[in-house]
Amino acid sequence: MTQLGPISTALETELRQRVQQNGIVIWLDRDGHYTELVDQLENLRAQEQLPYAVHGFRGSHLALMLDLDAVAAGSDPPRLLIHLPGFTEDTVTQTPVLGLYRSGVRFRKALGTLIREAAAGQVPTEAIDVFVATEPETLAMADSWLEAQLQADGGGLYEQVRSTPVVEVVEQLLRDGPLCRQINSADARDQFLRAMEATLGLPGSWHRPAPQTLPGSDDSEDLGDAISNAVMSALAQVNVSQGTWESGRPASRQQRDDLAFILTSWALVVEYVHDLKRPPRGAAAEAAKDIPARLVTTCRELASHLRARHTAFYQRTADEAELLLNEEREQAKAEDLGRIDTFRFEESTVLEAALDALQQRQFRNAAQWAAQRLNSDGKQQSDSFWLQQDPARHETWQLIAAAARLGEAVSHAGDLPRNLPSLEQAVARYVERGAAVDQAHRLLEQRRLTALAPQIPAFERLLVELDGLRQLWRQWADRWAIAFNALCKEHGFLPGPGLQQRQLFAEEVEPLLRNAQNRESQRCAVFLVDALRYEMAIELFQQLQDTPASTVQLKARLAELPTVTEVGMNVLAPVVSQGRLSPSLSSNDGGAIQGFRAGEFLVTNPDTRLRAMQARTASGTCLRLSLEEVTSLKADTLKKKVEQSRLLMVHSREIDAAGEKGVGLDVFDRVLQSLRAAWQRLRTAGVRNFVITSDHGFLLNEGAPPAVRSHGTKTTPSRRHVFRPHPANHDGEVRVALADLGYQGVQAQLMMPEDTAVFDTGKHDMRFVHGGNSLQERLIPVLTIEHREKPGGSTQQYQVLAQQKQGLGDYLCLEIQVKTVEQLALAFGGRSRIELALKCPDNPDLKVELSQARGTAQVKDSVIQAPVGEAFELFFRLIGSSQEKVRVEVFHPSATDQVAPCIPEARFPVTALSTAPQRPSERAAEQLAPAPAAGPHSASSSWVETLSEDGKIRQLFAHLEAYGAITEPEVAAMLGSPRAARRFALQVDELASRAPFAVRVVVVGEVKRYVKEQS
């Protein structure tokens, strides 16, 4: 039986795969190296040892074609290898096999390439290079060489290590496995590393010192010497031992770690180089450029294994191995880097690029980088190891993503054209483009409130960029407001009936009551949500639009002017008569509107609104409930109330109340969750039709205060409007007669700023305002939901399990799992994911800030999308006004499923914040801003001169005083080396005792950070 050598066997294996995949393979052998192998393959085919036919050109095209005709005569597609020695892509076109060449797949392989690929993982790379450099003439010579190499070092420790998977070898080094006892001398160490040269492609120069060049020699340093010198220098800096090995004694802990570092550092460099999008730079990186693909895969597997199983060792090794890549660290650009962040500097490089993109208003680039980091495409978790280990870094990227989203939305929305033919066109433009801007702005402010703190990376620079985006939004909002007011002046401030708020009850609610087929489906719930902006209703619509057997629609209307609760909420009741309204004005406050007449009574509050609705409901009773009542009543009690009513009016003031108190950003998401939960509970209780609407929207002015204008005395105007008895034009204002708004019996003039400015009322907190004529305030949502069937019959019950786990730095951790509850009856309608949230049952006012999840769960704002049956880790913080330990509850916020909540036994510490009215980011910015007389590297007083004679230490404390925080890698860069950073860590308490502030050490994702704390 024909026997093939080791390299011939590898080649035949590749040929077999090609033929199986493609059917016909044309082998172009320009140098004729493989004729003898083809003859052997023909013999194997004759012995029925090959699953494909083999035919070669041997000087006669006629003979070859006759042989091929016999093969093609069968009914099955041929599996055929045709060997053409001496032919190339150009000369094959002049042969009779051209037709087969075009229908088949070309194959070619240089002998040197074949040798490298076949010997990789079995023979050290340097030995392969030496043999290939001799330019072997035949495949037989290559087979003999490899056989000799494999036999030369056969047996012993070398063979044992070479035959053991690399991942297992490193595992034994880290865990002191049996293999380590055999590494008991310098010779055993050399055998071990020689085996690694074969199986990992480790260059000898990676662990052997370069030969010393004699003084005066003109010999230039070759690549191997450059690698050796670079690696030896790096090994010295990280204290990798090259010392004496005592014969007969197993490797010490330090020596095992050193060997693991040598292997891992090479694997990481290989992974990095082969993930790059450009050629590598520097001797160490170039050494990894040309290793065979098989060894690249081995290195990647080792790196991936260590990231998953030995995170601390991986972080330490990667940080120290960065010293081998000085040129890459200095010159790498974000666009050069690949998908995997092997080294910390890659993540930092991309982060800097994203911040640069925000600064340069290149929002798409910033958004793409953030999407890669946060996996907005729905993958399980970020590919960046460094981001997984550092919740604070995750917060930075979430802020960048939110900022980029706002920038992109502003760019896409553009300006509102002033030549639109109607207000309907302006409303459509805002619905299509403008609402996305305001939603992105609100979400950014919500994320900023919880995430922007001095502890996160790039805090100072991110603060600047986010402030710039506030100004960008303000400028955009001003332009849209001015354009919309111009359109209102041209087309009238009161739109057609289809957009009027006053017609909403007649056109949206009454049809749901009239068109029903039976009494149960005639029941309708009307949600009157104070200050629910149109963009906020978009979130509800997106969550509800795929409800089975339901029609869900979101439309827009224009709120009545002025956009205040006394107008908009009362006009949601049926108070219109022949298209006109009869307002009731107060005797003071400039004649402000209190409510509207509906027949013989005034509609001014929830009770009278309900009375007006009752009067328009043909039969049955009307019931008023608060949002809190709907979400908190027992199911049986709620169902009884629903069965007794035909129309339910659900009233909610949470958004407006929180906004007026300056805490709206804390509450907005919770209200949206409550609205969804209330919808589900009422639907379960028997309601099939819903209308969710609002009285007005609002302008969100967090951190970007609008212009303030004077209009009479400070007691005359409201924040965004003023009533005057006579018409008068003022710069920067628009006015409209109340009569032109369809108000009868009144003669006053309504005056408002034409942009987003506010009137000076003597109040300083203008973060949440309404009453004007911007689209943010004026556009209200009309979300209608019609269910054609009763709620789905999901009988599956779920249980939440949660327990405390080790946190990261300031971030707390819970391990959470949602499990199905076994039931006697057959359950159906089970879900793959369940929504979860966290709250503090002992103190509902505490803020729960969700950071990120490890595993297949996903965190979006304040909601967790949890997989059913799979455990995951959740990182979070509790924010409050005092330090305490509290319990947390993991619960199902939307009430769409039967989920039993969980309160773990452990109590969690609260991160205390000042009770001052400033936001955390504003407070931090004031605390960390350098004094005007102090530069970024100079202290504001002479105390720094007493710290140390070392100017770098003084510079470091000056940086702490100015900016409030510094990471250990930054300390190493400032002091000159990791060793100096370690010395500083030992001295920091003594040095800080001489400073006017304390220094706290925080470890986040095993990255040490020094943070200034005021004494």
XYZ file of C-alpha atoms in Angstrom, residues 311-312 315 319 344 385-396 453-457 806-812 851-852 854 875-877 965-969 1000-1011:
52
model
C -9.257 37.532 33.826
C -6.808 38.869 36.426
C -5.258 41.862 32.429
C -0.849 45.461 30.337
C -6.065 48.084 26.851
C -12.771 42.472 27.244
C -11.814 45.767 28.879
C -15.344 47.080 28.673
C -16.765 43.926 30.232
C -14.484 44.319 33.234
C -15.148 48.004 33.831
C -18.745 49.229 34.366
C -17.440 52.800 34.600
C -15.989 52.490 31.106
C -19.296 51.063 29.961
C -20.982 54.211 31.286
C -18.619 56.350 29.211
C -19.319 61.199 37.362
C -15.591 61.800 37.972
C -14.966 58.077 38.322
C -15.683 57.281 34.676
C -12.870 57.388 32.101
C -18.806 40.443 44.131
C -19.075 43.920 42.639
C -16.580 45.944 40.649
C -15.372 49.129 42.319
C -18.369 51.316 43.166
C -20.725 49.019 41.259
C -22.827 46.427 43.080
C -24.928 49.867 34.336
C -24.482 46.649 32.359
C -22.785 40.024 31.839
C -24.045 45.672 37.802
C -25.806 48.642 39.358
C -25.538 51.476 41.882
C -8.770 61.458 39.483
C -5.938 59.550 37.807
C -5.631 55.882 36.805
C -2.682 53.600 37.565
C -1.648 53.399 33.858
C -9.140 57.342 47.906
C -8.091 54.235 45.973
C -10.874 52.781 43.835
C -10.494 49.553 41.851
C -12.832 49.180 38.879
C -12.384 46.087 36.735
C -9.003 45.558 38.475
C -7.880 48.962 37.210
C -6.665 51.069 40.110
C -7.820 54.686 40.187
C -6.728 57.406 42.635
C -9.596 59.815 43.400
